[in-house]
Amino acid sequence: MNRLFLDVHALQTVPPSNLNRDDTGAPKTAVYGGVPRARVSSQAWKRATRSAFTNDKLLDPGELGVRTKKVAELLAARITGLDDSVKQADALRLAAAVIETATGSKIEVPKRKTNKAKAEDDAGDGGPEAAPQSKYLMFLSARQLDGLARLALDGVADIAAYLKDKDNKARAKEIADSRHSVDIALFGRMVADSTDFNVDAAAQVAHAISVHRAETESDYYTAVDDENTDAETGAGMIGTIDFNSSTLYRYAAVGVHQLAANLGEGLREEEPVTTPVRRAVEAFVQAFITSLPKGKINTFGHHTLPDVVIVKLRTSRPISFVAAFEDPVTADLGGGHMKEAAARLAAYVPEMERAYGEEAGTRTWVLRVGPATAELAGLGQEVPSLSALVGAVGQAVADRMEKPA
């Protein structure tokens, strides 16, 4: 299909919080426009988006994948699920052999587990054999795991000899590199030991940054020991937690054409090619908008949603509007940043698209909440709700795929 890009822009205010910590435990930051900004890494928001696929039941589990080092255990469980006569130790060996053949990655028991098992054996404790793992996180879809489990059982009599056969080896590789899950198709897959096994990501998620200067503060807290008597004064525990608050500009882009290529002919044989792509786009849009990294969420309860969402569908290239905030927003007379941030976008977006000829052929939808976002009226087709936005975008993507411009 022709090139087709989906851009999602959001303005979201979060109260005192620590959504995404650095190595010192402080909220992540970045310098942009010469001033420090609050920052939430792309990895944190991608993880939150992937979790929303499952937690919010946006996609069927069969359309999703698992990213883990414990891939041999995962596949072994599927093998024994298909044939409960296979012992656990044998299932692990079958799984390791099949994964190594399919992906070219070494699957072995980590050294620390080998040493622990040896120590337990020397002490006479025995115990189950340690499970082999991959050296890094491996991303496989539910369909791929099921296919590899069936292949392993086909060669259960002598898996080494079975996988030496050229056709069986090719079949293993084909299973592991076809019928990708939606999350693999969106976020990609990298396998250092076998670049042929890599999947180019269809979605790109930017680091969210505050539209204004942000300062990190510290909360000094104490906890009381419930069993202390009146005669025992003082706290049972004291400590500090760093936090900040911000109005964030969030951005993500999806190459719909790349997504379609990654998904192939569809996750379900009976469906037209547009159906899984539309479903994936709708799930991504909703999950990205509503998801929220949960760092220190029990401490801060930072449950907010965006006040502004702008979605654009275009054929040229992705375009972020972060430069609208290179000059940091200053608080208005009432003390907030949202009104000025919305006004910046209302002025910047049309000028950028006019200058680069993006007005023709670009569709725009706007979801906004509250009087602070009033200046965004007229920027595009206004939608009254998230469900209306998701439906409109999904339909537009399906229409463009079926009738490319």
PDB file of N, CA, C and O in Angstrom, residues 11-63:
ATOM      1  N   LEU A  11      -1.829  16.904  24.950  1.00  0.00           N
ATOM      2  CA  LEU A  11      -1.414  17.749  26.070  1.00  0.00           C
ATOM      3  C   LEU A  11      -2.066  17.190  27.320  1.00  0.00           C
ATOM      4  O   LEU A  11      -3.295  17.034  27.371  1.00  0.00           O
ATOM      5  N   GLN A  12      -1.247  16.861  28.288  1.00  0.00           N
ATOM      6  CA  GLN A  12      -1.751  16.212  29.502  1.00  0.00           C
ATOM      7  C   GLN A  12      -1.069  16.795  30.733  1.00  0.00           C
ATOM      8  O   GLN A  12       0.161  16.854  30.803  1.00  0.00           O
ATOM      9  N   THR A  13      -1.877  17.204  31.682  1.00  0.00           N
ATOM     10  CA  THR A  13      -1.355  17.747  32.932  1.00  0.00           C
ATOM     11  C   THR A  13      -1.315  16.653  33.991  1.00  0.00           C
ATOM     12  O   THR A  13      -2.306  15.935  34.185  1.00  0.00           O
ATOM     13  N   VAL A  14      -0.170  16.515  34.632  1.00  0.00           N
ATOM     14  CA  VAL A  14      -0.050  15.547  35.730  1.00  0.00           C
ATOM     15  C   VAL A  14       0.322  16.306  37.003  1.00  0.00           C
ATOM     16  O   VAL A  14       1.133  17.235  36.975  1.00  0.00           O
ATOM     17  N   PRO A  15      -0.280  15.935  38.128  1.00  0.00           N
ATOM     18  CA  PRO A  15       0.000  16.596  39.400  1.00  0.00           C
ATOM     19  C   PRO A  15       1.343  16.124  39.950  1.00  0.00           C
ATOM     20  O   PRO A  15       2.064  15.393  39.262  1.00  0.00           O
ATOM     21  N   PRO A  16       1.696  16.516  41.170  1.00  0.00           N
ATOM     22  CA  PRO A  16       2.931  15.990  41.762  1.00  0.00           C
ATOM     23  C   PRO A  16       3.004  14.474  41.578  1.00  0.00           C
ATOM     24  O   PRO A  16       2.072  13.743  41.943  1.00  0.00           O
ATOM     25  N   SER A  17       4.110  14.017  40.979  1.00  0.00           N
ATOM     26  CA  SER A  17       4.218  12.604  40.616  1.00  0.00           C
ATOM     27  C   SER A  17       5.673  12.285  40.287  1.00  0.00           C
ATOM     28  O   SER A  17       6.520  13.170  40.176  1.00  0.00           O
ATOM     29  N   ASN A  18       5.927  10.994  40.142  1.00  0.00           N
ATOM     30  CA  ASN A  18       7.240  10.499  39.724  1.00  0.00           C
ATOM     31  C   ASN A  18       6.995   9.333  38.780  1.00  0.00           C
ATOM     32  O   ASN A  18       7.215   8.172  39.119  1.00  0.00           O
ATOM     33  N   LEU A  19       6.491   9.657  37.586  1.00  0.00           N
ATOM     34  CA  LEU A  19       6.051   8.648  36.638  1.00  0.00           C
ATOM     35  C   LEU A  19       7.179   7.742  36.175  1.00  0.00           C
ATOM     36  O   LEU A  19       6.969   6.550  35.933  1.00  0.00           O
ATOM     37  N   ASN A  20       8.372   8.283  36.037  1.00  0.00           N
ATOM     38  CA  ASN A  20       9.474   7.574  35.384  1.00  0.00           C
ATOM     39  C   ASN A  20      10.781   8.022  36.017  1.00  0.00           C
ATOM     40  O   ASN A  20      11.210   9.147  35.828  1.00  0.00           O
ATOM     41  N   ARG A  21      11.411   7.140  36.803  1.00  0.00           N
ATOM     42  CA  ARG A  21      12.575   7.517  37.599  1.00  0.00           C
ATOM     43  C   ARG A  21      13.894   7.286  36.874  1.00  0.00           C
ATOM     44  O   ARG A  21      14.010   6.390  36.043  1.00  0.00           O
ATOM     45  N   ASP A  22      14.899   8.092  37.233  1.00  0.00           N
ATOM     46  CA  ASP A  22      16.253   7.845  36.754  1.00  0.00           C
ATOM     47  C   ASP A  22      16.977   6.951  37.756  1.00  0.00           C
ATOM     48  O   ASP A  22      16.378   6.415  38.697  1.00  0.00           O
ATOM     49  N   ASP A  23      18.293   6.785  37.572  1.00  0.00           N
ATOM     50  CA  ASP A  23      19.042   5.858  38.423  1.00  0.00           C
ATOM     51  C   ASP A  23      19.189   6.342  39.859  1.00  0.00           C
ATOM     52  O   ASP A  23      19.608   5.581  40.736  1.00  0.00           O
ATOM     53  N   THR A  24      18.846   7.593  40.139  1.00  0.00           N
ATOM     54  CA  THR A  24      18.909   8.105  41.512  1.00  0.00           C
ATOM     55  C   THR A  24      17.540   8.097  42.180  1.00  0.00           C
ATOM     56  O   THR A  24      17.423   8.472  43.348  1.00  0.00           O
ATOM     57  N   GLY A  25      16.500   7.703  41.428  1.00  0.00           N
ATOM     58  CA  GLY A  25      15.145   7.709  41.969  1.00  0.00           C
ATOM     59  C   GLY A  25      14.384   8.994  41.711  1.00  0.00           C
ATOM     60  O   GLY A  25      13.212   9.117  42.075  1.00  0.00           O
ATOM     61  N   ALA A  26      15.024   9.973  41.098  1.00  0.00           N
ATOM     62  CA  ALA A  26      14.371  11.243  40.797  1.00  0.00           C
ATOM     63  C   ALA A  26      13.621  11.152  39.472  1.00  0.00           C
ATOM     64  O   ALA A  26      13.966  10.337  38.606  1.00  0.00           O
ATOM     65  N   PRO A  27      12.588  11.994  39.267  1.00  0.00           N
ATOM     66  CA  PRO A  27      11.899  11.998  37.970  1.00  0.00           C
ATOM     67  C   PRO A  27      12.876  12.338  36.845  1.00  0.00           C
ATOM     68  O   PRO A  27      13.749  13.201  37.013  1.00  0.00           O
ATOM     69  N   LYS A  28      12.724  11.683  35.710  1.00  0.00           N
ATOM     70  CA  LYS A  28      13.599  11.973  34.577  1.00  0.00           C
ATOM     71  C   LYS A  28      13.338  13.383  34.063  1.00  0.00           C
ATOM     72  O   LYS A  28      12.207  13.868  34.091  1.00  0.00           O
ATOM     73  N   THR A  29      14.394  14.012  33.570  1.00  0.00           N
ATOM     74  CA  THR A  29      14.301  15.378  33.060  1.00  0.00           C
ATOM     75  C   THR A  29      15.090  15.486  31.760  1.00  0.00           C
ATOM     76  O   THR A  29      15.833  14.584  31.380  1.00  0.00           O
ATOM     77  N   ALA A  30      14.925  16.605  31.084  1.00  0.00           N
ATOM     78  CA  ALA A  30      15.695  16.913  29.880  1.00  0.00           C
ATOM     79  C   ALA A  30      15.788  18.426  29.756  1.00  0.00           C
ATOM     80  O   ALA A  30      14.892  19.146  30.211  1.00  0.00           O
ATOM     81  N   VAL A  31      16.851  18.887  29.147  1.00  0.00           N
ATOM     82  CA  VAL A  31      16.979  20.315  28.848  1.00  0.00           C
ATOM     83  C   VAL A  31      16.509  20.537  27.422  1.00  0.00           C
ATOM     84  O   VAL A  31      16.998  19.903  26.481  1.00  0.00           O
ATOM     85  N   TYR A  32      15.513  21.401  27.252  1.00  0.00           N
ATOM     86  CA  TYR A  32      14.987  21.729  25.929  1.00  0.00           C
ATOM     87  C   TYR A  32      14.646  23.207  25.933  1.00  0.00           C
ATOM     88  O   TYR A  32      14.046  23.717  26.879  1.00  0.00           O
ATOM     89  N   GLY A  33      15.068  23.912  24.884  1.00  0.00           N
ATOM     90  CA  GLY A  33      14.869  25.348  24.846  1.00  0.00           C
ATOM     91  C   GLY A  33      15.661  26.054  25.941  1.00  0.00           C
ATOM     92  O   GLY A  33      15.281  27.146  26.381  1.00  0.00           O
ATOM     93  N   GLY A  34      16.737  25.413  26.385  1.00  0.00           N
ATOM     94  CA  GLY A  34      17.626  26.035  27.362  1.00  0.00           C
ATOM     95  C   GLY A  34      17.165  25.944  28.802  1.00  0.00           C
ATOM     96  O   GLY A  34      17.825  26.512  29.679  1.00  0.00           O
ATOM     97  N   VAL A  35      16.072  25.232  29.058  1.00  0.00           N
ATOM     98  CA  VAL A  35      15.581  25.121  30.435  1.00  0.00           C
ATOM     99  C   VAL A  35      15.269  23.663  30.750  1.00  0.00           C
ATOM    100  O   VAL A  35      14.968  22.872  29.852  1.00  0.00           O
ATOM    101  N   PRO A  36      15.321  23.278  32.033  1.00  0.00           N
ATOM    102  CA  PRO A  36      14.994  21.896  32.396  1.00  0.00           C
ATOM    103  C   PRO A  36      13.497  21.619  32.229  1.00  0.00           C
ATOM    104  O   PRO A  36      12.664  22.452  32.576  1.00  0.00           O
ATOM    105  N   ARG A  37      13.196  20.457  31.696  1.00  0.00           N
ATOM    106  CA  ARG A  37      11.810  20.039  31.509  1.00  0.00           C
ATOM    107  C   ARG A  37      11.591  18.699  32.219  1.00  0.00           C
ATOM    108  O   ARG A  37      12.498  17.874  32.311  1.00  0.00           O
ATOM    109  N   ALA A  38      10.371  18.472  32.657  1.00  0.00           N
ATOM    110  CA  ALA A  38       9.984  17.136  33.093  1.00  0.00           C
ATOM    111  C   ALA A  38       9.974  16.223  31.867  1.00  0.00           C
ATOM    112  O   ALA A  38       9.640  16.650  30.763  1.00  0.00           O
ATOM    113  N   ARG A  39      10.344  14.963  32.056  1.00  0.00           N
ATOM    114  CA  ARG A  39      10.423  14.037  30.926  1.00  0.00           C
ATOM    115  C   ARG A  39       9.919  12.661  31.357  1.00  0.00           C
ATOM    116  O   ARG A  39      10.178  12.213  32.471  1.00  0.00           O
ATOM    117  N   VAL A  40       9.205  12.017  30.466  1.00  0.00           N
ATOM    118  CA  VAL A  40       8.823  10.618  30.640  1.00  0.00           C
ATOM    119  C   VAL A  40       9.336   9.876  29.407  1.00  0.00           C
ATOM    120  O   VAL A  40       8.996  10.238  28.276  1.00  0.00           O
ATOM    121  N   SER A  41      10.150   8.871  29.604  1.00  0.00           N
ATOM    122  CA  SER A  41      10.818   8.219  28.480  1.00  0.00           C
ATOM    123  C   SER A  41       9.833   7.491  27.575  1.00  0.00           C
ATOM    124  O   SER A  41       8.745   7.073  27.988  1.00  0.00           O
ATOM    125  N   SER A  42      10.239   7.335  26.330  1.00  0.00           N
ATOM    126  CA  SER A  42       9.401   6.622  25.369  1.00  0.00           C
ATOM    127  C   SER A  42       9.194   5.177  25.799  1.00  0.00           C
ATOM    128  O   SER A  42       8.111   4.608  25.620  1.00  0.00           O
ATOM    129  N   GLN A  43      10.241   4.563  26.399  1.00  0.00           N
ATOM    130  CA  GLN A  43      10.113   3.176  26.835  1.00  0.00           C
ATOM    131  C   GLN A  43       9.019   3.032  27.877  1.00  0.00           C
ATOM    132  O   GLN A  43       8.239   2.065  27.860  1.00  0.00           O
ATOM    133  N   ALA A  44       8.942   4.002  28.802  1.00  0.00           N
ATOM    134  CA  ALA A  44       7.929   3.936  29.860  1.00  0.00           C
ATOM    135  C   ALA A  44       6.532   4.019  29.277  1.00  0.00           C
ATOM    136  O   ALA A  44       5.622   3.284  29.688  1.00  0.00           O
ATOM    137  N   TRP A  45       6.340   4.917  28.297  1.00  0.00           N
ATOM    138  CA  TRP A  45       4.982   5.050  27.747  1.00  0.00           C
ATOM    139  C   TRP A  45       4.640   3.916  26.784  1.00  0.00           C
ATOM    140  O   TRP A  45       3.477   3.512  26.657  1.00  0.00           O
ATOM    141  N   LYS A  46       5.636   3.359  26.105  1.00  0.00           N
ATOM    142  CA  LYS A  46       5.359   2.197  25.267  1.00  0.00           C
ATOM    143  C   LYS A  46       4.950   1.002  26.115  1.00  0.00           C
ATOM    144  O   LYS A  46       4.043   0.242  25.759  1.00  0.00           O
ATOM    145  N   ARG A  47       5.623   0.829  27.253  1.00  0.00           N
ATOM    146  CA  ARG A  47       5.253  -0.248  28.158  1.00  0.00           C
ATOM    147  C   ARG A  47       3.824  -0.056  28.669  1.00  0.00           C
ATOM    148  O   ARG A  47       3.035  -1.005  28.717  1.00  0.00           O
ATOM    149  N   ALA A  48       3.480   1.171  29.031  1.00  0.00           N
ATOM    150  CA  ALA A  48       2.128   1.449  29.505  1.00  0.00           C
ATOM    151  C   ALA A  48       1.104   1.192  28.400  1.00  0.00           C
ATOM    152  O   ALA A  48       0.009   0.670  28.660  1.00  0.00           O
ATOM    153  N   THR A  49       1.452   1.531  27.169  1.00  0.00           N
ATOM    154  CA  THR A  49       0.551   1.305  26.044  1.00  0.00           C
ATOM    155  C   THR A  49       0.337  -0.185  25.807  1.00  0.00           C
ATOM    156  O   THR A  49      -0.793  -0.650  25.622  1.00  0.00           O
ATOM    157  N   ARG A  50       1.429  -0.952  25.823  1.00  0.00           N
ATOM    158  CA  ARG A  50       1.315  -2.400  25.649  1.00  0.00           C
ATOM    159  C   ARG A  50       0.471  -3.017  26.752  1.00  0.00           C
ATOM    160  O   ARG A  50      -0.343  -3.912  26.506  1.00  0.00           O
ATOM    161  N   SER A  51       0.662  -2.560  27.985  1.00  0.00           N
ATOM    162  CA  SER A  51      -0.115  -3.098  29.103  1.00  0.00           C
ATOM    163  C   SER A  51      -1.596  -2.806  28.932  1.00  0.00           C
ATOM    164  O   SER A  51      -2.452  -3.628  29.289  1.00  0.00           O
ATOM    165  N   ALA A  52      -1.915  -1.636  28.372  1.00  0.00           N
ATOM    166  CA  ALA A  52      -3.319  -1.268  28.171  1.00  0.00           C
ATOM    167  C   ALA A  52      -4.002  -2.183  27.168  1.00  0.00           C
ATOM    168  O   ALA A  52      -5.221  -2.412  27.262  1.00  0.00           O
ATOM    169  N   PHE A  53      -3.262  -2.719  26.198  1.00  0.00           N
ATOM    170  CA  PHE A  53      -3.862  -3.658  25.256  1.00  0.00           C
ATOM    171  C   PHE A  53      -4.534  -4.811  25.998  1.00  0.00           C
ATOM    172  O   PHE A  53      -5.619  -5.259  25.635  1.00  0.00           O
ATOM    173  N   THR A  54      -3.844  -5.281  27.052  1.00  0.00           N
ATOM    174  CA  THR A  54      -4.357  -6.413  27.828  1.00  0.00           C
ATOM    175  C   THR A  54      -5.289  -5.966  28.936  1.00  0.00           C
ATOM    176  O   THR A  54      -6.419  -6.461  29.070  1.00  0.00           O
ATOM    177  N   ASN A  55      -4.839  -4.996  29.739  1.00  0.00           N
ATOM    178  CA  ASN A  55      -5.611  -4.587  30.912  1.00  0.00           C
ATOM    179  C   ASN A  55      -6.966  -4.002  30.548  1.00  0.00           C
ATOM    180  O   ASN A  55      -7.951  -4.189  31.265  1.00  0.00           O
ATOM    181  N   ASP A  56      -7.020  -3.266  29.442  1.00  0.00           N
ATOM    182  CA  ASP A  56      -8.271  -2.651  29.009  1.00  0.00           C
ATOM    183  C   ASP A  56      -9.022  -3.507  27.990  1.00  0.00           C
ATOM    184  O   ASP A  56     -10.017  -3.056  27.409  1.00  0.00           O
ATOM    185  N   LYS A  57      -8.489  -4.735  27.763  1.00  0.00           N
ATOM    186  CA  LYS A  57      -9.129  -5.683  26.844  1.00  0.00           C
ATOM    187  C   LYS A  57      -9.371  -5.076  25.458  1.00  0.00           C
ATOM    188  O   LYS A  57     -10.429  -5.258  24.842  1.00  0.00           O
ATOM    189  N   LEU A  58      -8.375  -4.357  24.962  1.00  0.00           N
ATOM    190  CA  LEU A  58      -8.484  -3.744  23.643  1.00  0.00           C
ATOM    191  C   LEU A  58      -8.198  -4.738  22.529  1.00  0.00           C
ATOM    192  O   LEU A  58      -8.640  -4.546  21.390  1.00  0.00           O
ATOM    193  N   LEU A  59      -7.428  -5.780  22.835  1.00  0.00           N
ATOM    194  CA  LEU A  59      -7.088  -6.792  21.845  1.00  0.00           C
ATOM    195  C   LEU A  59      -7.200  -8.175  22.475  1.00  0.00           C
ATOM    196  O   LEU A  59      -6.992  -8.340  23.679  1.00  0.00           O
ATOM    197  N   ASP A  60      -7.504  -9.150  21.642  1.00  0.00           N
ATOM    198  CA  ASP A  60      -7.561 -10.532  22.104  1.00  0.00           C
ATOM    199  C   ASP A  60      -6.147 -11.010  22.447  1.00  0.00           C
ATOM    200  O   ASP A  60      -5.181 -10.643  21.766  1.00  0.00           O
ATOM    201  N   PRO A  61      -5.989 -11.838  23.504  1.00  0.00           N
ATOM    202  CA  PRO A  61      -4.650 -12.340  23.855  1.00  0.00           C
ATOM    203  C   PRO A  61      -3.948 -13.026  22.694  1.00  0.00           C
ATOM    204  O   PRO A  61      -2.711 -12.992  22.606  1.00  0.00           O
ATOM    205  N   GLY A  62      -4.711 -13.645  21.790  1.00  0.00           N
ATOM    206  CA  GLY A  62      -4.099 -14.299  20.639  1.00  0.00           C
ATOM    207  C   GLY A  62      -3.481 -13.345  19.645  1.00  0.00           C
ATOM    208  O   GLY A  62      -2.713 -13.765  18.774  1.00  0.00           O
ATOM    209  N   GLU A  63      -3.790 -12.050  19.764  1.00  0.00           N
ATOM    210  CA  GLU A  63      -3.225 -11.043  18.866  1.00  0.00           C
ATOM    211  C   GLU A  63      -2.005 -10.361  19.478  1.00  0.00           C
ATOM    212  O   GLU A  63      -1.452  -9.437  18.877  1.00  0.00           O
TER     213      GLU A  63
END
